[in-house]
Amino acid sequence: SVAVAGLGGLGSNIAVSLARSGVGHLLLVDFDLVDVTNLNRQMYMIPHLGMPKTQALHDILMQINPWLDIQTRQIMVTSENVLELFGGWPIVCEAFDRPDQKAMLVGTLLSQCPNSIVISGNGMAGLGDANDIQTRQKLRRLYVCGDDTTGSAPGAGLMAPRVAICAGHQANKVLQLI
C-alpha cells in the first residue's frame, strides 16, 4: 500500500510505475486539474484536459490494471490534514512541485505519522546528467530522490526525461522497501 501526494509529472509517473510493477493498493492525492501545461511531462493526455488529476490518473491506471485498489482524494494537503490523509499508509511518496509544500508534507509526515516511510523528490529540473539523480537515505524514515540541487528556473524547467528518472528512483525505492 502506497500513497502518492501530488499528481504532477513526478506523482503521475510514480503511480504508473507502481501499478505496472504490481503494487495493488494506491492512494492518489491532489487538488489540481489537468491543463495543457501538464502534457509535456505528466502522464495525462488531451482528453484529460479540465479533469481533476485524481480522476484522470485513476482512469489511466485502471486501463493498465483493472484490478487495482485505488483510493483518490481531490484535496489540497495541509499540515492540518496530513495525519487524516496519510496516517494509515506505510509508504508515502511526496511529489509536490513547490519547495514549501514539500517541506510541509515531509516535516509533518515525519512528526505525525511515525509508522510511515517518506520518499521525496528533490532536484530534477532541466537537462542535466541523468546520472546525477540518486536515491539517498537522509533519516531513518526519509529517502530523497534527485540531485539535491537542480531547481526549476527560466529556461531550465521540469522536463519529462529527468522527471521520469526521478519518479523511477522513487518507485524503485518503494519496491525495495516492500
GROMACS .gro file of C-alpha atoms in nm:
model
  178
    1SER     CA    1   0.000   0.000   0.000
    2VAL     CA    2   0.146   0.330  -0.115
    3ALA     CA    3   0.018   0.687  -0.106
    4VAL     CA    4   0.124   0.941  -0.369
    5ALA     CA    5   0.085   1.308  -0.276
    6GLY     CA    6   0.095   1.539  -0.576
    7LEU     CA    7  -0.004   1.404  -0.916
    8GLY     CA    8   0.203   1.623  -1.146
    9GLY     CA    9   0.487   1.486  -1.352
   10LEU     CA   10   0.662   1.317  -1.065
   11GLY     CA   11   0.350   1.175  -0.896
   12SER     CA   12   0.177   1.055  -1.212
   13ASN     CA   13   0.497   0.881  -1.326
   14ILE     CA   14   0.544   0.721  -0.983
   15ALA     CA   15   0.186   0.589  -0.977
   16VAL     CA   16   0.212   0.440  -1.328
   17SER     CA   17   0.544   0.272  -1.242
   18LEU     CA   18   0.398   0.126  -0.922
   19ALA     CA   19   0.085   0.000  -1.099
   20ARG     CA   20   0.295  -0.163  -1.372
   21SER     CA   21   0.515  -0.321  -1.103
   22GLY     CA   22   0.229  -0.490  -0.921
   23VAL     CA   23   0.162  -0.253  -0.630
   24GLY     CA   24  -0.211  -0.308  -0.595
   25HIS     CA   25  -0.322  -0.055  -0.331
   26LEU     CA   26  -0.274   0.314  -0.405
   27LEU     CA   27  -0.393   0.641  -0.257
   28LEU     CA   28  -0.376   0.933  -0.503
   29VAL     CA   29  -0.399   1.284  -0.354
   30ASP     CA   30  -0.407   1.615  -0.542
   31PHE     CA   31  -0.633   1.919  -0.567
   32ASP     CA   32  -0.545   2.028  -0.921
   33LEU     CA   33  -0.700   1.991  -1.266
   34VAL     CA   34  -0.515   1.874  -1.577
   35ASP     CA   35  -0.423   2.164  -1.803
   36VAL     CA   36  -0.228   2.198  -2.127
   37THR     CA   37   0.096   2.288  -1.948
   38ASN     CA   38   0.094   1.942  -1.785
   39LEU     CA   39   0.116   1.750  -2.111
   40ASN     CA   40   0.493   1.790  -2.160
   41ARG     CA   41   0.598   1.577  -1.860
   42GLN     CA   42   0.293   1.421  -1.698
   43MET     CA   43   0.102   1.102  -1.781
   44TYR     CA   44  -0.211   1.289  -1.891
   45MET     CA   45  -0.340   1.323  -2.246
   46ILE     CA   46  -0.556   1.576  -2.429
   47PRO     CA   47  -0.886   1.405  -2.338
   48HIS     CA   48  -0.797   1.460  -1.969
   49LEU     CA   49  -0.780   1.840  -2.000
   50GLY     CA   50  -1.002   2.002  -1.737
   51MET     CA   51  -1.042   1.681  -1.534
   52PRO     CA   52  -0.926   1.650  -1.175
   53LYS     CA   53  -0.581   1.488  -1.179
   54THR     CA   54  -0.706   1.226  -0.933
   55GLN     CA   55  -0.982   1.116  -1.172
   56ALA     CA   56  -0.764   1.128  -1.485
   57LEU     CA   57  -0.485   0.924  -1.326
   58HIS     CA   58  -0.737   0.678  -1.181
   59ASP     CA   59  -0.871   0.623  -1.534
   60ILE     CA   60  -0.519   0.574  -1.676
   61LEU     CA   61  -0.423   0.327  -1.403
   62MET     CA   62  -0.742   0.126  -1.446
   63GLN     CA   63  -0.654   0.083  -1.814
   64ILE     CA   64  -0.317  -0.056  -1.706
   65ASN     CA   65  -0.458  -0.286  -1.438
   66PRO     CA   66  -0.834  -0.300  -1.375
   67TRP     CA   67  -0.781  -0.500  -1.053
   68LEU     CA   68  -0.606  -0.217  -0.869
   69ASP     CA   69  -0.750  -0.089  -0.544
   70ILE     CA   70  -0.723   0.287  -0.589
   71GLN     CA   71  -0.847   0.549  -0.347
   72THR     CA   72  -0.848   0.914  -0.452
   73ARG     CA   73  -0.877   1.236  -0.259
   74GLN     CA   74  -0.918   1.561  -0.451
   75ILE     CA   75  -0.799   1.795  -0.177
   76MET     CA   76  -0.517   2.035  -0.101
   77VAL     CA   77  -0.277   1.881   0.150
   78THR     CA   78  -0.217   2.099   0.456
   79SER     CA   79  -0.038   2.039   0.782
   80GLU     CA   80  -0.384   2.008   0.940
   81ASN     CA   81  -0.497   1.713   0.723
   82VAL     CA   82  -0.172   1.514   0.675
   83LEU     CA   83  -0.244   1.272   0.960
   84GLU     CA   84  -0.600   1.210   0.840
   85LEU     CA   85  -0.491   1.155   0.479
   86PHE     CA   86  -0.172   0.953   0.526
   87GLY     CA   87  -0.169   0.823   0.884
   88GLY     CA   88  -0.252   0.465   0.787
   89TRP     CA   89  -0.021   0.442   0.487
   90PRO     CA   90   0.315   0.267   0.538
   91ILE     CA   91   0.484   0.444   0.245
   92VAL     CA   92   0.414   0.796   0.122
   93CYS     CA   93   0.570   0.934  -0.195
   94GLU     CA   94   0.597   1.312  -0.185
   95ALA     CA   95   0.569   1.456  -0.536
   96PHE     CA   96   0.485   1.825  -0.493
   97ASP     CA   97   0.627   2.095  -0.718
   98ARG     CA   98   0.673   2.373  -0.464
   99PRO     CA   99   0.956   2.360  -0.206
  100ASP     CA  100   0.737   2.499   0.075
  101GLN     CA  101   0.475   2.226   0.016
  102LYS     CA  102   0.747   1.958   0.005
  103ALA     CA  103   0.892   2.079   0.335
  104MET     CA  104   0.549   2.099   0.499
  105LEU     CA  105   0.448   1.747   0.393
  106VAL     CA  106   0.779   1.579   0.475
  107GLY     CA  107   0.809   1.753   0.812
  108THR     CA  108   0.450   1.680   0.909
  109LEU     CA  109   0.469   1.315   0.798
  110LEU     CA  110   0.788   1.259   0.996
  111SER     CA  111   0.645   1.422   1.308
  112GLN     CA  112   0.282   1.299   1.296
  113CYS     CA  113   0.296   0.964   1.115
  114PRO     CA  114   0.560   0.756   1.296
  115ASN     CA  115   0.477   0.440   1.102
  116SER     CA  116   0.516   0.597   0.757
  117ILE     CA  117   0.827   0.593   0.543
  118VAL     CA  118   0.859   0.904   0.327
  119ILE     CA  119   1.014   0.907  -0.020
  120SER     CA  120   1.059   1.260  -0.152
  121GLY     CA  121   1.168   1.403  -0.487
  122ASN     CA  122   1.408   1.698  -0.497
  123GLY     CA  123   1.625   1.829  -0.779
  124MET     CA  124   1.524   1.702  -1.121
  125ALA     CA  125   1.470   2.009  -1.338
  126GLY     CA  126   1.644   2.095  -1.662
  127LEU     CA  127   1.851   1.879  -1.891
  128GLY     CA  128   2.138   1.781  -1.663
  129ASP     CA  129   2.313   1.448  -1.643
  130ALA     CA  130   2.067   1.171  -1.562
  131ASN     CA  131   2.332   1.000  -1.353
  132ASP     CA  132   2.328   1.289  -1.106
  133ILE     CA  133   1.984   1.174  -0.989
  134GLN     CA  134   2.028   0.936  -0.697
  135THR     CA  135   1.836   0.797  -0.401
  136ARG     CA  136   1.974   0.889  -0.061
  137GLN     CA  137   1.857   0.790   0.284
  138LYS     CA  138   1.856   1.115   0.482
  139LEU     CA  139   1.690   0.992   0.803
  140ARG     CA  140   1.570   0.656   0.930
  141ARG     CA  141   1.229   0.705   0.762
  142LEU     CA  142   1.321   0.954   0.488
  143TYR     CA  143   1.461   0.888   0.142
  144VAL     CA  144   1.523   1.170  -0.107
  145CYS     CA  145   1.548   1.109  -0.481
  146GLY     CA  146   1.702   1.366  -0.713
  147ASP     CA  147   2.028   1.554  -0.749
  148ASP     CA  148   1.964   1.766  -0.437
  149THR     CA  149   2.041   2.088  -0.625
  150THR     CA  150   1.868   2.147  -0.957
  151GLY     CA  151   1.555   2.356  -0.919
  152SER     CA  152   1.325   2.487  -1.183
  153ALA     CA  153   1.438   2.817  -1.339
  154PRO     CA  154   1.358   3.014  -1.656
  155GLY     CA  155   1.486   2.809  -1.949
  156ALA     CA  156   1.554   2.510  -1.723
  157GLY     CA  157   1.214   2.392  -1.611
  158LEU     CA  158   1.084   2.047  -1.537
  159MET     CA  159   1.146   1.825  -1.838
  160ALA     CA  160   0.998   1.480  -1.900
  161PRO     CA  161   1.324   1.280  -1.903
  162ARG     CA  162   1.464   1.387  -1.565
  163VAL     CA  163   1.119   1.389  -1.403
  164ALA     CA  164   1.066   1.030  -1.522
  165ILE     CA  165   1.412   0.928  -1.397
  166CYS     CA  166   1.345   1.073  -1.052
  167ALA     CA  167   1.000   0.910  -1.045
  168GLY     CA  168   1.165   0.581  -1.137
  169HIS     CA  169   1.400   0.622  -0.842
  170GLN     CA  170   1.106   0.682  -0.609
  171ALA     CA  171   0.909   0.385  -0.742
  172ASN     CA  172   1.219   0.166  -0.724
  173LYS     CA  173   1.275   0.260  -0.358
  174VAL     CA  174   0.911   0.171  -0.285
  175LEU     CA  175   0.961  -0.172  -0.440
  176GLN     CA  176   1.285  -0.225  -0.245
  177LEU     CA  177   1.108  -0.137   0.079
  178ILE     CA  178   0.810  -0.361   0.010
   0.00000   0.00000   0.00000
